[in-house]
Coordinates of C-alpha atoms in Angstrom, one line a residue:
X449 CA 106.2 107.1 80.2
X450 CA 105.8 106.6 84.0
X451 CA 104.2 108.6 86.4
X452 CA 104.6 109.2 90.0
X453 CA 102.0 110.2 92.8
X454 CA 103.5 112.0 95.5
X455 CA 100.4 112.6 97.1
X456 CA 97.3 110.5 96.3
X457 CA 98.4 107.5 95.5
X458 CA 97.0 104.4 93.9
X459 CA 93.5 103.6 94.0
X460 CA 92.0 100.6 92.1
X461 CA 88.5 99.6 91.6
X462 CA 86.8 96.5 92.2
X463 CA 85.5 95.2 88.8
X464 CA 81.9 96.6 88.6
X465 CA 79.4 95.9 85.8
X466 CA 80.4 98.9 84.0
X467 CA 84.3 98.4 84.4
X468 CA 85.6 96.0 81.5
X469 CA 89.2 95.1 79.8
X470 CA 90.1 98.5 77.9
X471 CA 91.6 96.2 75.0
X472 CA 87.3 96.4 74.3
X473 CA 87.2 99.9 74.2
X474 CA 86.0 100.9 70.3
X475 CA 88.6 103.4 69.6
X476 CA 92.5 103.0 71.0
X477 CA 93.2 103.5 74.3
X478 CA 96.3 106.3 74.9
X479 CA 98.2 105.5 78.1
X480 CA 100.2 108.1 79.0
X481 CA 102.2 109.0 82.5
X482 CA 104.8 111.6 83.2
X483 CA 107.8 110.9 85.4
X484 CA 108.4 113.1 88.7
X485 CA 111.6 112.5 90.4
X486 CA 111.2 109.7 92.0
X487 CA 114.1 109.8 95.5
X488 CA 110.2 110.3 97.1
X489 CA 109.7 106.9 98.7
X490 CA 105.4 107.3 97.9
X491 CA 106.4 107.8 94.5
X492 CA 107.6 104.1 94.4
X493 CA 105.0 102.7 96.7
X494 CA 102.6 104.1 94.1
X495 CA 103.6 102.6 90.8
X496 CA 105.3 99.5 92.4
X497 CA 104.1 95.9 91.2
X498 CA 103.6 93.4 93.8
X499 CA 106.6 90.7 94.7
X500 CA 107.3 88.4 91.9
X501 CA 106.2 85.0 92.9
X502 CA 108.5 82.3 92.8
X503 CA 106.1 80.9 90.3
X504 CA 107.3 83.0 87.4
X505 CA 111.0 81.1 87.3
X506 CA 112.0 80.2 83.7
X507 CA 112.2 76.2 82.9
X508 CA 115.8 76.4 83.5
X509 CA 115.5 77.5 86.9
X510 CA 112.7 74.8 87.9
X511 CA 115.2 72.0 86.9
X512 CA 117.9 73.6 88.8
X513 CA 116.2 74.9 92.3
X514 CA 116.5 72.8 95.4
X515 CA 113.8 74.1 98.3
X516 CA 114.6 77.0 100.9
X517 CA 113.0 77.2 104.1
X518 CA 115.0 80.1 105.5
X519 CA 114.8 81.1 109.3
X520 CA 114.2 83.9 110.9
X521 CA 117.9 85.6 112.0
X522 CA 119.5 83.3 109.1
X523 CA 122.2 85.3 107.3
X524 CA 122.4 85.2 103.9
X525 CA 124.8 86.4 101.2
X526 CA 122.6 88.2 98.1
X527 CA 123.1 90.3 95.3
X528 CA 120.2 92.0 94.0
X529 CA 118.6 92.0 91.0
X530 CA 116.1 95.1 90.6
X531 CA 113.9 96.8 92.2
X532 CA 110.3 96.4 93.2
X533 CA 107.5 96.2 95.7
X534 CA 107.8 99.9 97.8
X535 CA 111.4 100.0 96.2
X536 CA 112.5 96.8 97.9
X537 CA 115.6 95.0 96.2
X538 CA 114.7 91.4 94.7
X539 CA 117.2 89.3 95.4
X540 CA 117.5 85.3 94.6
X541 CA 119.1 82.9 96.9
X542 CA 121.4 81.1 95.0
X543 CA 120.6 78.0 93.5
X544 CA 116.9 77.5 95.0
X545 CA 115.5 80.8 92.9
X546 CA 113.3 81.4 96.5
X547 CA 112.9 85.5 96.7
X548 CA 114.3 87.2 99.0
X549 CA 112.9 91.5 99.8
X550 CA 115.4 93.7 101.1
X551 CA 114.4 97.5 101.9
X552 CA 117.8 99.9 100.3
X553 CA 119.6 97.3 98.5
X554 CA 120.1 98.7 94.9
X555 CA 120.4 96.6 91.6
X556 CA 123.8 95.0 91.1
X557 CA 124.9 95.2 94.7
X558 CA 125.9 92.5 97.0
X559 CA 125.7 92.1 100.3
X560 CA 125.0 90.3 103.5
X561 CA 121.7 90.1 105.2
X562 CA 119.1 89.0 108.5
X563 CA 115.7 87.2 107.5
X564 CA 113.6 89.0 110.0
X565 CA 110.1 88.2 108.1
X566 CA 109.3 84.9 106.4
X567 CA 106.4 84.7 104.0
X568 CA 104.6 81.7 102.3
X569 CA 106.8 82.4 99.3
X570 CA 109.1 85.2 99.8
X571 CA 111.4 86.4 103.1
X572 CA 112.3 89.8 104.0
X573 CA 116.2 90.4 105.4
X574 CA 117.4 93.5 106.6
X575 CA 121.0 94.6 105.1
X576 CA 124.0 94.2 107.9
X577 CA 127.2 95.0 105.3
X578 CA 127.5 95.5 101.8
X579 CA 130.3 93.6 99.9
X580 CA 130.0 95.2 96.3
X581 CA 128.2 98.4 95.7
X582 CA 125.8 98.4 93.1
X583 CA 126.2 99.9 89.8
X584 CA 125.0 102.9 89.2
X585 CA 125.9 104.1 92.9
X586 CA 126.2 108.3 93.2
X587 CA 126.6 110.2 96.6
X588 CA 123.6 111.5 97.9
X589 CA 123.8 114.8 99.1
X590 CA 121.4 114.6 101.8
X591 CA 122.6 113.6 105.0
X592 CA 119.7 111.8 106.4
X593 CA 119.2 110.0 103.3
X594 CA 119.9 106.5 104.4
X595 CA 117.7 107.0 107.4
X596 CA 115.0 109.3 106.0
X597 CA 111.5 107.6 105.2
X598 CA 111.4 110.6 102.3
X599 CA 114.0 109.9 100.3
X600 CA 115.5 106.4 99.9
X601 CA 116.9 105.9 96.6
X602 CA 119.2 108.8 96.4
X603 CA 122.5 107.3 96.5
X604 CA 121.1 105.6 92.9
X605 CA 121.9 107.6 89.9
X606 CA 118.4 109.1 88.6
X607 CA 119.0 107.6 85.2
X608 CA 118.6 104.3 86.6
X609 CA 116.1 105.2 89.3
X610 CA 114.0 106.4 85.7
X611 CA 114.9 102.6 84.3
X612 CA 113.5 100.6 87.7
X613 CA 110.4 103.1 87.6
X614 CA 109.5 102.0 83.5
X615 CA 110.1 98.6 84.6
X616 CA 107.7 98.6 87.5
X617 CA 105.0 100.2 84.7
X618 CA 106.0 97.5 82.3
X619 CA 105.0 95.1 84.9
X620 CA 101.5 96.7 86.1
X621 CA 100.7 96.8 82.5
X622 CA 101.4 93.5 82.0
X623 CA 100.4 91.9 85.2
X624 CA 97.3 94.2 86.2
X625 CA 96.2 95.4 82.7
X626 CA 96.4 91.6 81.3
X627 CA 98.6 93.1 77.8
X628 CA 101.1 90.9 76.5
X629 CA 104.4 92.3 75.0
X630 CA 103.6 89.8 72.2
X631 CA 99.9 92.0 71.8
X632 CA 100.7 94.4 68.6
X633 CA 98.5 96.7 70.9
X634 CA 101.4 96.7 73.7
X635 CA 104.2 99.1 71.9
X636 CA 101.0 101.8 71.6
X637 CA 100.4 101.3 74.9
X638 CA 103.5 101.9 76.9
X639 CA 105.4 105.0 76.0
X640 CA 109.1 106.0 76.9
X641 CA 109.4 107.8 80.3
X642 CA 109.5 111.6 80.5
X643 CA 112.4 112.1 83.0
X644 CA 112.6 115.4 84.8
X645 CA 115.2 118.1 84.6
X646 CA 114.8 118.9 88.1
X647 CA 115.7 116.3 90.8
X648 CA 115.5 118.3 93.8
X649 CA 113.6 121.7 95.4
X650 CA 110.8 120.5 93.0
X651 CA 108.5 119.9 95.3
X652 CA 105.7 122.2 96.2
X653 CA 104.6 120.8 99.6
X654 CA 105.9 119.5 102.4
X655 CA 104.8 118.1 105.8
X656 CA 107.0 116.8 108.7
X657 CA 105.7 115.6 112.2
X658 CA 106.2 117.0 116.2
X659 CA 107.7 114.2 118.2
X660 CA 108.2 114.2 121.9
X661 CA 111.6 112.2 121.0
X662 CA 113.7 112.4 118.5
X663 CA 115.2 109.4 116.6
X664 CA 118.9 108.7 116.0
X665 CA 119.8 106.0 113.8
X666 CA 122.2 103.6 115.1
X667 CA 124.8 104.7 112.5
X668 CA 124.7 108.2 113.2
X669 CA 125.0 107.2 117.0
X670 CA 128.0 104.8 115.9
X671 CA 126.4 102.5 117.9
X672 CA 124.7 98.9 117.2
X673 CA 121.2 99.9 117.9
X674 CA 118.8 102.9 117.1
X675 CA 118.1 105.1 120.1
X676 CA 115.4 107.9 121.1
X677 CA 116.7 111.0 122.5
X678 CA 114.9 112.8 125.1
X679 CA 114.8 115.9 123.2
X680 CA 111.8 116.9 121.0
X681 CA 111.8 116.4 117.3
X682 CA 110.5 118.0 113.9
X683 CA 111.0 116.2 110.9
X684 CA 109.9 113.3 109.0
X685 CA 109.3 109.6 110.2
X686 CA 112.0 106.9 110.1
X687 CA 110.5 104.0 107.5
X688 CA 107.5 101.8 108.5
X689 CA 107.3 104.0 111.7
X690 CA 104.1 106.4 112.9
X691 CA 106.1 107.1 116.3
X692 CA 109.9 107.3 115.6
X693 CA 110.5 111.0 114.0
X694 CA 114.1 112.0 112.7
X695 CA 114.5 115.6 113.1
X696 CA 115.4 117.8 109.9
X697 CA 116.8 120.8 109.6
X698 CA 117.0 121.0 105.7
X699 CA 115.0 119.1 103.2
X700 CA 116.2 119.0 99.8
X701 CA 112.9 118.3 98.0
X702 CA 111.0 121.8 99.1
X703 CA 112.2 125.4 97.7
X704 CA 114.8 127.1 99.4
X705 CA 112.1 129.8 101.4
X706 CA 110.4 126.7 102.7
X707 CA 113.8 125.9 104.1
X708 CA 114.7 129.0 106.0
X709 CA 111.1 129.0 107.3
X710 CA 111.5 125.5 108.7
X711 CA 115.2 126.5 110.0
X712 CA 113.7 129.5 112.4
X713 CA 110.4 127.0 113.2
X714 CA 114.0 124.7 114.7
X715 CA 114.9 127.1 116.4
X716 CA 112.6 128.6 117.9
X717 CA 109.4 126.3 118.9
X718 CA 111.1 124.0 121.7
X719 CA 112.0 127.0 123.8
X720 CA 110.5 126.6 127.1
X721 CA 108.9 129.8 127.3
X722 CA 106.4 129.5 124.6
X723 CA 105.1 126.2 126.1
X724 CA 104.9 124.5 123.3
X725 CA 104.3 120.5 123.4
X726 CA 104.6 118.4 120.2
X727 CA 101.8 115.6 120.3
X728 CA 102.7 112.2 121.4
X729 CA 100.9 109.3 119.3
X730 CA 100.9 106.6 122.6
X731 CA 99.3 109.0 125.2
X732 CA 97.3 111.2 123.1
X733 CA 98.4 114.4 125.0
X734 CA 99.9 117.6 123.4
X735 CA 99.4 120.3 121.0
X736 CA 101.7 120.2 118.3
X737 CA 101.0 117.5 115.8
X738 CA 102.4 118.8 111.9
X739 CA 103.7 121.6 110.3
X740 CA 102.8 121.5 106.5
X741 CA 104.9 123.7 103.9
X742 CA 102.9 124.3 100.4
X743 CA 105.2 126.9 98.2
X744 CA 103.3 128.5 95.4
X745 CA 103.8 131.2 93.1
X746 CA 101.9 134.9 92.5
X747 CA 100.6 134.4 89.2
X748 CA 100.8 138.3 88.1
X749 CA 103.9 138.8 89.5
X750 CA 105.8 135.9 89.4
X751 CA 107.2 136.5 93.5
X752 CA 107.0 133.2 95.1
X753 CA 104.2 132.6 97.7
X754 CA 104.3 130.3 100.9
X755 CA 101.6 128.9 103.1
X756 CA 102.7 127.4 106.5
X757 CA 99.9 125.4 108.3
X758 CA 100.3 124.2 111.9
X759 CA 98.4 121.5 112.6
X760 CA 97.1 121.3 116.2
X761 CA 94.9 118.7 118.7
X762 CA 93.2 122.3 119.9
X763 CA 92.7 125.7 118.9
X764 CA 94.7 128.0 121.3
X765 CA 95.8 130.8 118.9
X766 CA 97.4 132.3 121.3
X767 CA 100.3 129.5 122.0
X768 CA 101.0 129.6 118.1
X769 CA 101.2 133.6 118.1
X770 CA 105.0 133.8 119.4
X771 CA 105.6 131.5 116.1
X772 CA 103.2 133.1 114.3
X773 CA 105.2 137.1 114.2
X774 CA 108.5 135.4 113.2
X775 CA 107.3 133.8 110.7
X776 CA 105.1 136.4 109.1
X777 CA 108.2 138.5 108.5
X778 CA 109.0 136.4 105.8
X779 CA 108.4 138.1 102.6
X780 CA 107.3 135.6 100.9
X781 CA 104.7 133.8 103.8
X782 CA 101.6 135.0 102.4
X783 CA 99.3 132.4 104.5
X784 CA 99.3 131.1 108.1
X785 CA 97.0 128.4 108.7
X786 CA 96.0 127.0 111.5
X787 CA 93.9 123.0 111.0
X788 CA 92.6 121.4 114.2
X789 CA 92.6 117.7 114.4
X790 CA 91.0 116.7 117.4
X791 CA 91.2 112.9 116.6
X792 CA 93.9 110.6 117.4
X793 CA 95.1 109.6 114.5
X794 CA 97.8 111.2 112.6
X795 CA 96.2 112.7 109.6
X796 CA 97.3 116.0 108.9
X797 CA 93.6 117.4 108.0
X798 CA 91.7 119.6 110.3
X799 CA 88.1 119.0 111.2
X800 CA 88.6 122.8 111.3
X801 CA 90.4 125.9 109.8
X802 CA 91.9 128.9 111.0
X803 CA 93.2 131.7 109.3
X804 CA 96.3 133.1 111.5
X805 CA 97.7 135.7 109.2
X806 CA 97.6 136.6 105.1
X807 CA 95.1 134.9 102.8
X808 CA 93.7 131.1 103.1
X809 CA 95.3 130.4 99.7
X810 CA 98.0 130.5 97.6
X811 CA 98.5 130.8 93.7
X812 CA 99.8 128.8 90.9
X813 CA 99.8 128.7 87.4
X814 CA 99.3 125.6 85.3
X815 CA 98.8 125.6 81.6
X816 CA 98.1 129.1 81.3
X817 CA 95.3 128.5 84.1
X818 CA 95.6 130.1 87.9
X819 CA 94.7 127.6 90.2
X820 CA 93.7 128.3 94.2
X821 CA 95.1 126.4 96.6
X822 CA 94.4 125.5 100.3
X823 CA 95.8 124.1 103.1
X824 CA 94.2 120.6 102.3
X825 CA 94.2 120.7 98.4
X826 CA 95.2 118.3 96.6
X827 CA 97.4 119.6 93.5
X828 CA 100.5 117.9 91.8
X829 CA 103.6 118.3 94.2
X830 CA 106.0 118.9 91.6
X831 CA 104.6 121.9 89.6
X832 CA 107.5 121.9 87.1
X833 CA 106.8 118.3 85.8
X834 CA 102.8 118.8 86.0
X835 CA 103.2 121.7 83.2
X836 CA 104.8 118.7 81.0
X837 CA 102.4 116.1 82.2
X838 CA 99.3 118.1 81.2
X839 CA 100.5 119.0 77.8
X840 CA 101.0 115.6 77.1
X841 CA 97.4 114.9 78.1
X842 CA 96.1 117.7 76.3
X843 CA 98.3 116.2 73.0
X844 CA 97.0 112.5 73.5
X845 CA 93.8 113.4 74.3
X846 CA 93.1 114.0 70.1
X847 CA 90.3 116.3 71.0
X848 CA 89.0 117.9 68.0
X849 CA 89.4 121.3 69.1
X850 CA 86.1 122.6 68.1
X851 CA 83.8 122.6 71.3
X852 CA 82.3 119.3 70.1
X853 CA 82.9 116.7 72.3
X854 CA 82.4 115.7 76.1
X855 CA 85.1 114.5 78.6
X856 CA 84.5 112.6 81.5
X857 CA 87.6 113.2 83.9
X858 CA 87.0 110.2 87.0
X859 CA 89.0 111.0 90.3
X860 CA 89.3 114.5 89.1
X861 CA 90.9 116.0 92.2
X862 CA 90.9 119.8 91.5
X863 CA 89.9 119.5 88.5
X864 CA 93.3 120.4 87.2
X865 CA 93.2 118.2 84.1
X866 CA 89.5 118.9 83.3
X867 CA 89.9 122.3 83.2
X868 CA 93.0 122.4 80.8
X869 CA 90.8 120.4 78.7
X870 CA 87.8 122.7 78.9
X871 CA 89.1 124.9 76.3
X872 CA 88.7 122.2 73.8
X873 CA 86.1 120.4 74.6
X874 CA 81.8 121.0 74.5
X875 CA 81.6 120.2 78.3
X876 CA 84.2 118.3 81.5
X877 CA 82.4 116.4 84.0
X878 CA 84.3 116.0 86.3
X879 CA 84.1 112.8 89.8
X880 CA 85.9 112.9 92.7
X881 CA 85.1 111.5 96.7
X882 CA 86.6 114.4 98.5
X883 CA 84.3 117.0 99.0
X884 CA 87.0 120.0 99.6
X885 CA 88.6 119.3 96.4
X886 CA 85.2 119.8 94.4
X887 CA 84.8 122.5 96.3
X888 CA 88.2 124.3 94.8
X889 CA 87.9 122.6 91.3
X890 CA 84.6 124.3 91.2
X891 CA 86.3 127.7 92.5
X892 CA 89.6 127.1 89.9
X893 CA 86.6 127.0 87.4
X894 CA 84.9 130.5 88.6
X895 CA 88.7 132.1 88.7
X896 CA 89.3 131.3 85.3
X897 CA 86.2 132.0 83.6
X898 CA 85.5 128.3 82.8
X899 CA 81.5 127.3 82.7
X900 CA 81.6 124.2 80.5
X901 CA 82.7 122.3 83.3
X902 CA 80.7 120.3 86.1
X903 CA 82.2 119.1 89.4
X904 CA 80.3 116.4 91.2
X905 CA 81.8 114.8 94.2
X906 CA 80.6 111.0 94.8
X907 CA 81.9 108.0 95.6
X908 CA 83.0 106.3 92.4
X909 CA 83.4 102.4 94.1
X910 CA 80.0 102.4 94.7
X911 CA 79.0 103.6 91.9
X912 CA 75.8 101.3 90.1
X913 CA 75.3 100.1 86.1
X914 CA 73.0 103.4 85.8
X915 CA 76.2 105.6 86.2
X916 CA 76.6 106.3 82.5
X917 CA 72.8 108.0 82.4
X918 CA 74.2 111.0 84.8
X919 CA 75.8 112.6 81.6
X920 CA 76.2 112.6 77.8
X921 CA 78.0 110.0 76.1
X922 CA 81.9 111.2 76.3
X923 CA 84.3 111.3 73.4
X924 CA 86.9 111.2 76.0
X925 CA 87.1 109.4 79.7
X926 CA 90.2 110.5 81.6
X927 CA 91.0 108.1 84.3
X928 CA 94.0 107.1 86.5
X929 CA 95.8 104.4 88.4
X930 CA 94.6 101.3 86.8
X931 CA 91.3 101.6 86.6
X932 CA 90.3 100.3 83.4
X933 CA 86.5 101.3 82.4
X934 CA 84.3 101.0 79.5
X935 CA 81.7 103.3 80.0
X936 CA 80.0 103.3 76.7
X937 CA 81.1 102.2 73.2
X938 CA 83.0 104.7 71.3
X939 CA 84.5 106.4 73.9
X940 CA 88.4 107.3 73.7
X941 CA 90.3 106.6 77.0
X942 CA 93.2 108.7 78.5
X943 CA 94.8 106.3 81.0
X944 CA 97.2 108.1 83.2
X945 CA 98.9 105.2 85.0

């Protein structure tokens, strides 16, 4: 199985006193992960291995390789191999075995590329013209695809995008986790992939970016070089870029309400009238920074529920009002939120919250639990997949089902997984930095009746060796993102990768 992180991404800790090879554990470790669709282009970041070093050539390729010292603006002919680091294609230059990156070349295909970044052992080249498509090539129904910094890989057909995603958790397994596929422990560990049935509108949150230009692509332009139009943009950012924003219309990850609401947000925000500025990232002057989607569901009645959430450098309620009426006549906008971020950078959390219309939450329903959630909550973005992914926790966990035993659930977000757990278990204790998210995982706990589970937020990289003597010995740790930890002996582990 593989998993994907839309949202939080991979955190590792630094080996600690308490943090040991989980090959030590007493009992058998359970690794399990559940695949999202992964077009997302975080999703790859997240669970991508770093480049193969040149190191790693078989024998054959030792006696055979002559040395390589590309230059920058050299053209090279490459086919690629697979897929790794951020969903770069690996290439090899013929006959030397030196690596070569490319960002959107796909497994099997050939082409012609720039060097534009050496490395000590590796170059990156940018792709001018490909020769031979790859393999497994589909259209991609989204126009902005090949330009989009959301989703890259959707001219590859998801079968094989599901292949390069078990490949790249073979490979943290192996090179992070220190198991060898000659280990009789290593079939136990690494379990097929759990694809999804749903590759698109399967996302439950969404944020795009105001820009005060908007960003063509040279393609789209039919022109040799990308260009910035003088006309304001809402969308999402072009690849490796905090100031370049390609303005959407449509997304095809997000439901199809989220889509009309962003459609009349188009139309409507750059009129003059409303004086309306998007926030540019060089001066640090204007109001508009993002506009964050987050669809949920009502949990009694099943009716769809969506939050929209401006975020803003200032509060001036009454420059959002104009927005604010059309878009309340949505049926289904049940929250308006309003984050202020007076800093300069370009996070999309407020320092504070405003309520502009509805409730300050919407529902969902996971597990037959109903879970709050905020403007700023963290929750899995693909609900449909999450339902899948807990049950296989709950399944692997082994717990004994008769109140018995403790969990320990580490970087425990909302507490989702420690509360689907609670059912079974004596008591959850659950860690986790961000203070907001204890905050609802506590609340998710109230709304649900739960009081065998305790939230305590706290910085778990700095935590000390007396760590284990803040609760009882757990039967069960549930941790995430290779963090390997041996908190006390006889402890199962739940490793969601």
């Amino acid at each position: 199985m593989a998993a994907a992180f839309p949202a939080s991404g991979v955190r590792l800790l630094h080996p600690r006193p308490w943090l040991r090879n989980l090959r030590r554990a007493a009992r058998p470790l359970s690794v399990l992960a559940a695949a999202l669709p992964i077009q997302n282009a975080e999703e790859l970041t997240a669970t991508a291995a770093p480049p193969p070093q040149p190191s790693t050539s078989t024998n054959t390729d030792k006696k055979t390789a002559t040395p390589f010292y590309p230059k920058r603006g050299q053209t090279l002919e490459l086919v690629c191999e697979s897929l790794a680091y951020k969903g770069k294609g690996l290439c090899k230059v013929a006959g030397t075995g030196f690596i070569v990156m490319c960002d959107r070349a796909l497994p099997g295909e050939k082409f012609v590329g720039r060097v534009t970044r050496k490395k000590n052992d590796y170059a990156e080249v940018k792709k001018l013209k490909t020769i031979t498509p790859h393999r497994d090539i589909v259209e991609a129904p989204c126009e902005f695809a090949s330009h989009c910094g959301g989703c890259k890989m959707q001219d590859l057909l998801y079968e094989a995008q599901v292949r390069a995603k078990e490949h790249q958790v073979r490979e943290l397994i192996v090179h992070v986790g220190k198991f060898s596929v000659k280990d009789s422990e290593y079939d136990g560990i690494m379990k097929p992939i759990v694809p999804c049935d749903i590759q698109f509108h399967y996302r439950n949150k969404m944020e795009f970016s105001f820009g005060t230009k908007e960003w063509v692509p040279a393609e789209l332009m039919q022109q040799e070089c990308d260009e910035e139009t003088n006309t304001y943009a809402l969308g999402l950012h072009a690849p490796g870029f905090f100031d370049k924003v390609l303005n959407i219309n449509k997304c095809l990850l997000q439901s199809d309400s989220a889509n009309k609401v962003l459609a009349v947000i188009q139309d409507f925000w750059r009129d003059p009238e409303l004086g309306l500025s998007p926030y540019d990232v060089h001066s640090h002057h204007g109001f508009l920074k993002h506009l964050m989607l987050r669809s949920g569901r009502n949990v009694e009645t099943g009716q769809p529920e969506l939050m929209v959430n401006f975020v803003t450098s200032s509060y001036k309620p009454e420059l959002l009002k104009p927005l604010v009426e059309k878009i309340e006549a949505f049926p289904d906008v049940v929250s308006i939120m309003n984050n202020v971020n007076t800093s300069v950078g370009n996070t999309s959390v407020g320092e504070v919250e405003y309520t502009l219309f509805g409730k300050p939450t919407i529902t969902e329903s996971l597990r037959g639990l109903k879970f709050q959630i905020s403007a700023n909550s963290f929750f899995q973005t693909n609900t449909h997949q999450a339902e899948i992914l807990y049950k296989l926790i709950e399944e692997s966990s082994f717990l004994k089902g008769d109140g018995s035993e403790i969990v320990l659930d580490l970087f425990c977000g909302t507490g989702t997984i420690g509360l689907t757990l609670a059912k079974r278990a004596k008591h959850v204790y659950g860690f986790e930095i961000v203070d907001q998210a204890i905050s609802d995982a506590r609340r998710n706990a109230d709304i649900n009746g739960i009081s065998n589970a305790t939230f305590v937020q706290g910085d778990l990289n700095k935590i000390g060796e007396n760590f284990g003597e803040y609760f009882p010995k757990p039967d069960l740790v549930i941790t995430v993102n290779q963090v390997f930890a041996e908190i006390k002996s006889g402890t199962n582990y739940l490793c969601i990768v």
